[in-house]
N, CA, C and O atoms as CSV, one atom per row, in Angstrom:
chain,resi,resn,atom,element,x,y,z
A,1,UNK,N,N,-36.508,-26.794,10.496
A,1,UNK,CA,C,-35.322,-27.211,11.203
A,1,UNK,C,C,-34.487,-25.971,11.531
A,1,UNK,O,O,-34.232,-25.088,10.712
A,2,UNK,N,N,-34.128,-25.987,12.674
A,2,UNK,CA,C,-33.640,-24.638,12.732
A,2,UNK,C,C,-31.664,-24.762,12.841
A,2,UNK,O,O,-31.168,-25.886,12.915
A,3,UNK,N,N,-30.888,-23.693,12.836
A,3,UNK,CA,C,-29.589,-23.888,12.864
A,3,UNK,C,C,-29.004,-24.577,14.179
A,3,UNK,O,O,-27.879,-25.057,14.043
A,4,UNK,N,N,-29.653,-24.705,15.532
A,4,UNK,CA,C,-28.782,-25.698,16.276
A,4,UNK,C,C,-29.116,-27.063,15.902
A,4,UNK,O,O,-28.375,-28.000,16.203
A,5,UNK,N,N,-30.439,-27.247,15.117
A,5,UNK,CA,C,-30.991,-28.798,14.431
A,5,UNK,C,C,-29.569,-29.170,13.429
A,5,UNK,O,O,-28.850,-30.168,13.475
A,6,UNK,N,N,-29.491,-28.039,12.588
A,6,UNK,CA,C,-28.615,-28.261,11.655
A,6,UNK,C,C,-26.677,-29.153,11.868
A,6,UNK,O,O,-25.921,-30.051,11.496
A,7,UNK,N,N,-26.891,-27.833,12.858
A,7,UNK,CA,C,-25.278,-28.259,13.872
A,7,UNK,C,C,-25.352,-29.757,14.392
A,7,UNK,O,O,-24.377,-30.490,14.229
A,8,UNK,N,N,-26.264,-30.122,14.887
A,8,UNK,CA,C,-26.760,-31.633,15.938
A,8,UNK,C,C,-26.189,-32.685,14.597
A,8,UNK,O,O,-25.285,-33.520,14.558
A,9,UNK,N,N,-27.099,-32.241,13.643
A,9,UNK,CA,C,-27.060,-33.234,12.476
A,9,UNK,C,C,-25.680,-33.547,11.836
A,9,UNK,O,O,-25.542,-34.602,11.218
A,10,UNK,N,N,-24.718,-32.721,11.955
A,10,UNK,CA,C,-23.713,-32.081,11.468
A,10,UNK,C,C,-22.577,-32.945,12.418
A,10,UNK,O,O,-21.643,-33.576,11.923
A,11,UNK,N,N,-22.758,-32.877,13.375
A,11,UNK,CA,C,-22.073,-33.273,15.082
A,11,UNK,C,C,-22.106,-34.874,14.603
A,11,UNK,O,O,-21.018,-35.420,14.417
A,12,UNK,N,N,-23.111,-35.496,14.439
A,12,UNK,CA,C,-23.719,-36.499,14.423
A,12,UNK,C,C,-22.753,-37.188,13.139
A,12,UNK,O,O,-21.908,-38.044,13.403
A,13,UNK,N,N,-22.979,-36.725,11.793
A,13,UNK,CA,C,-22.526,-37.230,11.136
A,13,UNK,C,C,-20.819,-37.179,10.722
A,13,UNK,O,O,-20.271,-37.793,9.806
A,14,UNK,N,N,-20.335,-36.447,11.497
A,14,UNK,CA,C,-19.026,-36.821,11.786
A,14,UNK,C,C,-18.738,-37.509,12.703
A,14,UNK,O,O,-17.717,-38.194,12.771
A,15,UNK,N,N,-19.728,-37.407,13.659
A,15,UNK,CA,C,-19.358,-38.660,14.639
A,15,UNK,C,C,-18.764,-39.869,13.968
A,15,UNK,O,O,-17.621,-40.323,14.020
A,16,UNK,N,N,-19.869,-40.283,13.308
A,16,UNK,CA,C,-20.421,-41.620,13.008
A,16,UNK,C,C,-18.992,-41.586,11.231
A,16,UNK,O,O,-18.723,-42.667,10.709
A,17,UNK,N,N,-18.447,-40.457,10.747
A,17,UNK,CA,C,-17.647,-40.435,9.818
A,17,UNK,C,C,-16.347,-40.679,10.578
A,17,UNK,O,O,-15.440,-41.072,9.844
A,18,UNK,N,N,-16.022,-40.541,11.901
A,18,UNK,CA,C,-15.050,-40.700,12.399
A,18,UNK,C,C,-14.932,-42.196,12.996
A,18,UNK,O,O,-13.882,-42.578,13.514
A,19,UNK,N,N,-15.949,-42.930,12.903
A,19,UNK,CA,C,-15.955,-43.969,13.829
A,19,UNK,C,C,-15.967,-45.040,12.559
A,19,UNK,O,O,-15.554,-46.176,12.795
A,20,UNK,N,N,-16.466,-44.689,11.107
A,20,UNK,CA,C,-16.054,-45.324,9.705
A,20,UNK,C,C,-14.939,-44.987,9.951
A,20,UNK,O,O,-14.187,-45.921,10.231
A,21,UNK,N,N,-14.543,-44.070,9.960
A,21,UNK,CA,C,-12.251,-44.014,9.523
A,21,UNK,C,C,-11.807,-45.189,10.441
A,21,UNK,O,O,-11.258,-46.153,9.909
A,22,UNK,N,N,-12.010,-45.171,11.795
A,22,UNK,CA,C,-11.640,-45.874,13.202
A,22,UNK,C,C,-12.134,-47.372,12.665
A,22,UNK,O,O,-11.208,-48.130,12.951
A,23,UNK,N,N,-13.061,-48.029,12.094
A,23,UNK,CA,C,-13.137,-48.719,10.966
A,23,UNK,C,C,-12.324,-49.699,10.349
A,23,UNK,O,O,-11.931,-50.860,10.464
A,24,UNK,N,N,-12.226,-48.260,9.340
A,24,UNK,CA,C,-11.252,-48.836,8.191
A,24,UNK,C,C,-10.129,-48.659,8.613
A,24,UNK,O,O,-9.382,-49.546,8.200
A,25,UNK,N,N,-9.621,-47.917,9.261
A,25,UNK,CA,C,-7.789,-47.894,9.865
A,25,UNK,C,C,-7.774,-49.637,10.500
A,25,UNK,O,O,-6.807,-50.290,10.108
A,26,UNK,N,N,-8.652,-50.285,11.315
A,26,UNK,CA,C,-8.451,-51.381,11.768
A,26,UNK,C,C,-8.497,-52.125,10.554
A,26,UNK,O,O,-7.316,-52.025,10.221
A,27,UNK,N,N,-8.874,-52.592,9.937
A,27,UNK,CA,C,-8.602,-53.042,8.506
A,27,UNK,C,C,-7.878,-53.080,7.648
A,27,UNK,O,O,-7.509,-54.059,6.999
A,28,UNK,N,N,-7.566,-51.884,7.543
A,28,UNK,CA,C,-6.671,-51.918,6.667
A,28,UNK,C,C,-4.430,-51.465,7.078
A,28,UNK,O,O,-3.269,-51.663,6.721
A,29,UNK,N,N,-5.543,-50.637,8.264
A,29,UNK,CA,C,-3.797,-50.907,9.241
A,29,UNK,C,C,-3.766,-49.221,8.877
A,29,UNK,O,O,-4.414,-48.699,7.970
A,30,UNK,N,N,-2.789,-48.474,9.878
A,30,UNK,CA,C,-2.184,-46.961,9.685
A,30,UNK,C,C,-1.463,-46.281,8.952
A,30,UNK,O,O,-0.515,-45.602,9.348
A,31,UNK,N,N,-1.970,-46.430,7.402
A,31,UNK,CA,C,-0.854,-46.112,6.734
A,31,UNK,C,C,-1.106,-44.645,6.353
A,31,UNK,O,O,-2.162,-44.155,6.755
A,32,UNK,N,N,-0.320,-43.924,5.672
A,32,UNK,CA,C,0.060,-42.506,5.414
A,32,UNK,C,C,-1.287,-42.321,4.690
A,32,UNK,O,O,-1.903,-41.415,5.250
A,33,UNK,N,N,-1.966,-42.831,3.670
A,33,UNK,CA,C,-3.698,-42.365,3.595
A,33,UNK,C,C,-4.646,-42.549,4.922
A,33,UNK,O,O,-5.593,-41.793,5.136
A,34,UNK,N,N,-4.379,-43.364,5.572
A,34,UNK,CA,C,-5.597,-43.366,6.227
A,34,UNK,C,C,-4.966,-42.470,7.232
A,34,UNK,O,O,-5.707,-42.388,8.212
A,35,UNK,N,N,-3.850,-41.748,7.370
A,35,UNK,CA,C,-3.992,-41.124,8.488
A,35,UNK,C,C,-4.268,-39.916,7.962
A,35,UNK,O,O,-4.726,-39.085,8.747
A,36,UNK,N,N,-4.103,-39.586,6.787
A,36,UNK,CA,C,-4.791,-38.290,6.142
A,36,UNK,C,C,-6.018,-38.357,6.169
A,36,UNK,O,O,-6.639,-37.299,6.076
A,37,UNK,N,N,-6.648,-39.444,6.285
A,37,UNK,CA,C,-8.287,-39.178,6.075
A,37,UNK,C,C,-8.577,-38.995,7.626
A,37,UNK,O,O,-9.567,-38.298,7.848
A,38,UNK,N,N,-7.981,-39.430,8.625
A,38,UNK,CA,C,-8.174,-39.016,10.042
A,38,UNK,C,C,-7.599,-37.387,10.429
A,38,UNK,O,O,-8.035,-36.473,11.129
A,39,UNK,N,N,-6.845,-37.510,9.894
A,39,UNK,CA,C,-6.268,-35.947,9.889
A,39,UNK,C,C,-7.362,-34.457,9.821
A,39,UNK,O,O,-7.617,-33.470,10.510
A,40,UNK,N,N,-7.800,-35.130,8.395
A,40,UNK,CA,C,-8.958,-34.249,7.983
A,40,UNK,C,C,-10.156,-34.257,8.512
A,40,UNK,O,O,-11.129,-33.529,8.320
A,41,UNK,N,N,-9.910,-35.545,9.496
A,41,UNK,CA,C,-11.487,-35.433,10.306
A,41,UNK,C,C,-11.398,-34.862,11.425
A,41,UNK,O,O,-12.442,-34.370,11.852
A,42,UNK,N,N,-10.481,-34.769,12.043
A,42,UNK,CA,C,-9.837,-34.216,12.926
A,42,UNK,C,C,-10.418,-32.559,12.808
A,42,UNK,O,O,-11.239,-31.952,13.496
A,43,UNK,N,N,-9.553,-32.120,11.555
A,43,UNK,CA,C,-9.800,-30.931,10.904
A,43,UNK,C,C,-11.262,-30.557,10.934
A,43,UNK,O,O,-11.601,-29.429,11.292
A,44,UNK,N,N,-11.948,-31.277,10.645
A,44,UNK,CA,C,-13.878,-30.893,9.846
A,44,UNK,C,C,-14.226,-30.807,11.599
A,44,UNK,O,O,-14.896,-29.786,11.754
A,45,UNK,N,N,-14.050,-31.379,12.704
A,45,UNK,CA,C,-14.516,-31.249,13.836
A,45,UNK,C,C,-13.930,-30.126,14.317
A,45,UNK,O,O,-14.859,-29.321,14.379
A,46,UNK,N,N,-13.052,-29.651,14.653
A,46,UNK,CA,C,-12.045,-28.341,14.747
A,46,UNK,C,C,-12.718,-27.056,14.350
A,46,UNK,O,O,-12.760,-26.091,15.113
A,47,UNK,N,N,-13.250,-27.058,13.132
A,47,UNK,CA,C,-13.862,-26.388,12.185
A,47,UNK,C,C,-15.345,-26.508,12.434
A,47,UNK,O,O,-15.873,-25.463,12.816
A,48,UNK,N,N,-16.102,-27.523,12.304
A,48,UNK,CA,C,-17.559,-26.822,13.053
A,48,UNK,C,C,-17.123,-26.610,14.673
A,48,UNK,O,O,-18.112,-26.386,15.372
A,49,UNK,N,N,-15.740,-26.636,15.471
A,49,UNK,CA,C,-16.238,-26.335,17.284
A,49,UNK,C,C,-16.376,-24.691,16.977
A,49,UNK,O,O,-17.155,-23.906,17.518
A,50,UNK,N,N,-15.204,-24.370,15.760
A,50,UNK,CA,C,-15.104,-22.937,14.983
A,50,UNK,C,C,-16.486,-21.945,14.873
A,50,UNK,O,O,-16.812,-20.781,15.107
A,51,UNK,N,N,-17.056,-23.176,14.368
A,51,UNK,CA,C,-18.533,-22.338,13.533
A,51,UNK,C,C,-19.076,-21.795,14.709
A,51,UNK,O,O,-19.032,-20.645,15.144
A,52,UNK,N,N,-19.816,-23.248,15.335
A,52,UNK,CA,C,-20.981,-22.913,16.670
A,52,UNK,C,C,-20.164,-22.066,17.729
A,52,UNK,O,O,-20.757,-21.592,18.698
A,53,UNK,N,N,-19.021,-21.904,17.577
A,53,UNK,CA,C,-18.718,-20.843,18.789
A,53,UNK,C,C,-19.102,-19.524,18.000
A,53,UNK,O,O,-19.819,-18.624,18.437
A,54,UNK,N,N,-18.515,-19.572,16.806
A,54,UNK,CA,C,-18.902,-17.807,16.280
A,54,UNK,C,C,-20.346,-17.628,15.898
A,54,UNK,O,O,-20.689,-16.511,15.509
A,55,UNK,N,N,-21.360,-18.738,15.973
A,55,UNK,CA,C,-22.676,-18.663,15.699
A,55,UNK,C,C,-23.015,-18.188,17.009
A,55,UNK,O,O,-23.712,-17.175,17.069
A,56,UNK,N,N,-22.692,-18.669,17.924
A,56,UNK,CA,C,-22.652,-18.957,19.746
A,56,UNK,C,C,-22.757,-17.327,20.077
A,56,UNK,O,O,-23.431,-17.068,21.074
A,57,UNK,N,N,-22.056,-15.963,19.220
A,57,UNK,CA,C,-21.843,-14.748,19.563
A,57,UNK,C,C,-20.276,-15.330,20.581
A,57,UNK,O,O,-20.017,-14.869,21.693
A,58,UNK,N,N,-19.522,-16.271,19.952
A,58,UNK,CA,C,-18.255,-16.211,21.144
A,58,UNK,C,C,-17.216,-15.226,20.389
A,58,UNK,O,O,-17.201,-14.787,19.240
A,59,UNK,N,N,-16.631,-15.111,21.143
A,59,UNK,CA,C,-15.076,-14.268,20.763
A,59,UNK,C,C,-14.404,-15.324,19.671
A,59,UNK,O,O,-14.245,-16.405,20.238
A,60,UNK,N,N,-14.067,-15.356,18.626
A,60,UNK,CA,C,-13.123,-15.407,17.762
A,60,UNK,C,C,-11.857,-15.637,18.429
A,60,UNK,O,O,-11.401,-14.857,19.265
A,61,UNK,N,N,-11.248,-16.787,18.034
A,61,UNK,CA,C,-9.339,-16.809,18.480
A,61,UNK,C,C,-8.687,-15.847,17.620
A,61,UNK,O,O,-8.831,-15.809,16.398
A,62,UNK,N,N,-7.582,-14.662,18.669
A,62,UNK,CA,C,-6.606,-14.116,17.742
A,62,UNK,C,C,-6.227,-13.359,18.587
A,62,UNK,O,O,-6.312,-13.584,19.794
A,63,UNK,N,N,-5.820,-12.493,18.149
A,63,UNK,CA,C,-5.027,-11.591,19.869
A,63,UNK,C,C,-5.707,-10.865,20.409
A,63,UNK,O,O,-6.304,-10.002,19.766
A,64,UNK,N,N,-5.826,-10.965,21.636
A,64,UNK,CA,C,-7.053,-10.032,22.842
A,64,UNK,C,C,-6.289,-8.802,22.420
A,64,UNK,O,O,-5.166,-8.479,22.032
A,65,UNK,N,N,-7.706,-8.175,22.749
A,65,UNK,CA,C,-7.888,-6.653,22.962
A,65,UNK,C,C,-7.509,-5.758,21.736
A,65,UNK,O,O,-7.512,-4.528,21.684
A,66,UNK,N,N,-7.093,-6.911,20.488
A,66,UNK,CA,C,-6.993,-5.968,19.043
A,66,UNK,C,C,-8.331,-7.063,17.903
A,66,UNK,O,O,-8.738,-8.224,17.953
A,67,UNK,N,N,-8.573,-5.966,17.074
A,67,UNK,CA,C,-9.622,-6.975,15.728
A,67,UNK,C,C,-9.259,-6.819,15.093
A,67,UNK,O,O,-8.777,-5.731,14.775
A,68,UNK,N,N,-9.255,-7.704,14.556
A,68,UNK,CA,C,-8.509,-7.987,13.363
A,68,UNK,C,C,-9.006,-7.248,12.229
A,68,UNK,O,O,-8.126,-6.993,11.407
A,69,UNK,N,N,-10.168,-6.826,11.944
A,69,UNK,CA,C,-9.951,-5.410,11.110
A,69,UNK,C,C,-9.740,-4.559,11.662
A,69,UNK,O,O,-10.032,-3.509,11.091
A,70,UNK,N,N,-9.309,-4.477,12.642
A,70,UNK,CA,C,-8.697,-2.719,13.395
A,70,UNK,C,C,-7.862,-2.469,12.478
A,70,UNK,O,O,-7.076,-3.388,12.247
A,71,UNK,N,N,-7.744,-1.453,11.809
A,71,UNK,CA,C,-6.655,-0.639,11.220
A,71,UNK,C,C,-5.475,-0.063,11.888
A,71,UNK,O,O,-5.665,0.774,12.770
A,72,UNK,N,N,-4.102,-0.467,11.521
A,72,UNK,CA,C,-2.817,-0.310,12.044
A,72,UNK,C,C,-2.688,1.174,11.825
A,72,UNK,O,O,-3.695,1.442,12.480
A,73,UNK,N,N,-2.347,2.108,11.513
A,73,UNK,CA,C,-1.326,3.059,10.911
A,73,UNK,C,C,-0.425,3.076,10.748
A,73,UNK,O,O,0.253,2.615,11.667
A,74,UNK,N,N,0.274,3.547,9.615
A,74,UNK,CA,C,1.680,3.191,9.234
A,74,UNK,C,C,2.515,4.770,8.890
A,74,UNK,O,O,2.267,5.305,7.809
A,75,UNK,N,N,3.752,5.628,10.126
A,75,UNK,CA,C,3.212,6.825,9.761
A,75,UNK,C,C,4.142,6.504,8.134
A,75,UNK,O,O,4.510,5.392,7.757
A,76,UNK,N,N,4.337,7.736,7.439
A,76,UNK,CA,C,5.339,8.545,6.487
A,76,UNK,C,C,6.558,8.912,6.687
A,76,UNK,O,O,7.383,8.994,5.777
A,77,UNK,N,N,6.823,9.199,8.035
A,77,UNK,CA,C,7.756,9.542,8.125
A,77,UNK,C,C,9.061,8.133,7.245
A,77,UNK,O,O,8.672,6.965,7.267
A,78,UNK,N,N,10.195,8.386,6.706
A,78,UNK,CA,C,11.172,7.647,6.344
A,78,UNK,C,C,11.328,6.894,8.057
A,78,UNK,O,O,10.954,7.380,9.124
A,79,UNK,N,N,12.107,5.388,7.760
A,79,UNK,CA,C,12.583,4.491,8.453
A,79,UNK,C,C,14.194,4.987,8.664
A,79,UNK,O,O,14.934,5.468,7.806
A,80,UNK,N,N,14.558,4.650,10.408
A,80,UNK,CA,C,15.725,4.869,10.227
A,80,UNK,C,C,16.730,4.088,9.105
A,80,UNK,O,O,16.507,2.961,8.663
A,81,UNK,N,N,17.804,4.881,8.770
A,81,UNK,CA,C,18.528,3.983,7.468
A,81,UNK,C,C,19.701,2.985,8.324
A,81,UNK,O,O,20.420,2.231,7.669
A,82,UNK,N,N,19.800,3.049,9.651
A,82,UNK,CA,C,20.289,2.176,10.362
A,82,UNK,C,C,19.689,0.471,10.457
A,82,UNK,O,O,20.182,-0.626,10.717
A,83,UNK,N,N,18.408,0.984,10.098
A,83,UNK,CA,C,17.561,-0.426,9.785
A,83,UNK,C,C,17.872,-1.972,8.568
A,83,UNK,O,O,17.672,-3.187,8.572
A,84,UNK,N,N,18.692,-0.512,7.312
A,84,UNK,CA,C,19.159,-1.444,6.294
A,84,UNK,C,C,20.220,-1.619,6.271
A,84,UNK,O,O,20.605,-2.037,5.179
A,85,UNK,N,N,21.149,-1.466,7.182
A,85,UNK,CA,C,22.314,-1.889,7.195
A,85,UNK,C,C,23.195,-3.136,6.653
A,85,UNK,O,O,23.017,-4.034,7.477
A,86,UNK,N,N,23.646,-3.371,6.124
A,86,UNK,CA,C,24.147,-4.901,5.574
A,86,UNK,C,C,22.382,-5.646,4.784
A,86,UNK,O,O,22.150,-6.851,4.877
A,87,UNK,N,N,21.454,-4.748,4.140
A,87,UNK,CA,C,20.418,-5.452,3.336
A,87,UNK,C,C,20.906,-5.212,2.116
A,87,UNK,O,O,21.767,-4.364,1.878
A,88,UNK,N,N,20.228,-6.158,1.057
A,88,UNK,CA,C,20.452,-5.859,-0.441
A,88,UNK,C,C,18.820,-5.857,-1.111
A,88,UNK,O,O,17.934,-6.610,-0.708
A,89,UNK,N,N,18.723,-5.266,-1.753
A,89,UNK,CA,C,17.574,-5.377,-2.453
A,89,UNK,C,C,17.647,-6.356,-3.697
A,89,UNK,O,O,18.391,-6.469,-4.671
A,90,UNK,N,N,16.436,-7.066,-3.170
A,90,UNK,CA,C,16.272,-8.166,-3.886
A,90,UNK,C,C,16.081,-7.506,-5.538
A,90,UNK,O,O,15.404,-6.537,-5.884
A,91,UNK,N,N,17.038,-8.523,-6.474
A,91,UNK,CA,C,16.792,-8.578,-7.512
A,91,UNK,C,C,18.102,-7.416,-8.563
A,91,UNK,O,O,18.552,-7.502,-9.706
A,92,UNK,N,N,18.380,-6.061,-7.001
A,92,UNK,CA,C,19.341,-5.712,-7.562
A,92,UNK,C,C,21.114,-5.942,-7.439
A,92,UNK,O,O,22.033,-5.514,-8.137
A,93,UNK,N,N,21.086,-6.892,-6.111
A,93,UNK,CA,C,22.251,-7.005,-5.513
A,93,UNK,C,C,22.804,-5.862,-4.715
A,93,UNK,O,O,22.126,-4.837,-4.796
A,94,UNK,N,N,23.902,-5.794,-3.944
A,94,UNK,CA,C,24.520,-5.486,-3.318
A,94,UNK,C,C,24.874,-3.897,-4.223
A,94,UNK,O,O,24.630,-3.602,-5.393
A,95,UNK,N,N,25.282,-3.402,-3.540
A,95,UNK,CA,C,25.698,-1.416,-3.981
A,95,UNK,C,C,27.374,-1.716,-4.675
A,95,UNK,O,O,27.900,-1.155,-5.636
A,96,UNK,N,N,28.030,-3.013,-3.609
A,96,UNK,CA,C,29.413,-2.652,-4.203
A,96,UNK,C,C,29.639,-3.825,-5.563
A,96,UNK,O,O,30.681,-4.056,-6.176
A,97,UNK,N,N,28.508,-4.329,-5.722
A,97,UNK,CA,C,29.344,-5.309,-6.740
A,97,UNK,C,C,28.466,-5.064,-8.372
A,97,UNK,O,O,27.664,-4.135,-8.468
A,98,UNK,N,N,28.707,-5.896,-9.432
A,98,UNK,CA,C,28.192,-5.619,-10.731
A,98,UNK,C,C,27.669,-6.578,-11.060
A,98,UNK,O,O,28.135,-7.689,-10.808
A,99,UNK,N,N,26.586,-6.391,-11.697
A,99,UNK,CA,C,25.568,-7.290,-12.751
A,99,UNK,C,C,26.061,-8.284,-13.516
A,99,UNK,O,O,26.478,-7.502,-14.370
A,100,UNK,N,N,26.333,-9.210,-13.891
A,100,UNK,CA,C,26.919,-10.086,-14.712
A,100,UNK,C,C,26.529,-10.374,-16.010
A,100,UNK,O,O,27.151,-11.205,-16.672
């Protein structure tokens, strides 16, 4: 069986898992579980269109023309101190006041 067999099978049985939810929601009516269990099916289809596109050799969603392991640089140089103007550092408070 090869991996687009796999995907078909895969396609298939969420189909047929989505059309059980569609189902039981008529049955039992729209309540806050069953729309989580539709939610998540929602999700699992989302997630293999995910797979077979990156199996596919497709482009990945995220921002054109950068990868996401591209490495940023960050230089050394100090940040202007105009930047912290009115900040406090967490945990020590403010410069003008005292510890309690």
């Amino acid at each position: 069986m090869s991996v687009q067999d796999d995907l078909t099978a895969v396609e298939r049985s969420l189909d047929a898992l989505v059309q059980a939810v569609g189902k039981l929601e008529t049955r039992i009516g729209g309540g806050l579980d069953v729309r989580r269990v539709r939610s998540d099916t929602d999700h699992l289809r989302e997630s293999l269109a995910l797979l077979k596109q990156g199996l596919a050799g497709g482009a990945p969603p995220g921002r054109p023309g950068r990868a996401e392991d591209e490495m940023v640089p960050i230089p050394d140089t100090p940040y202007n101190a105009a930047l912290w103007t009115d900040a406090e550092d967490e945990g020590l408070g403010a410069k003008d006041r005292h510890a309690p």
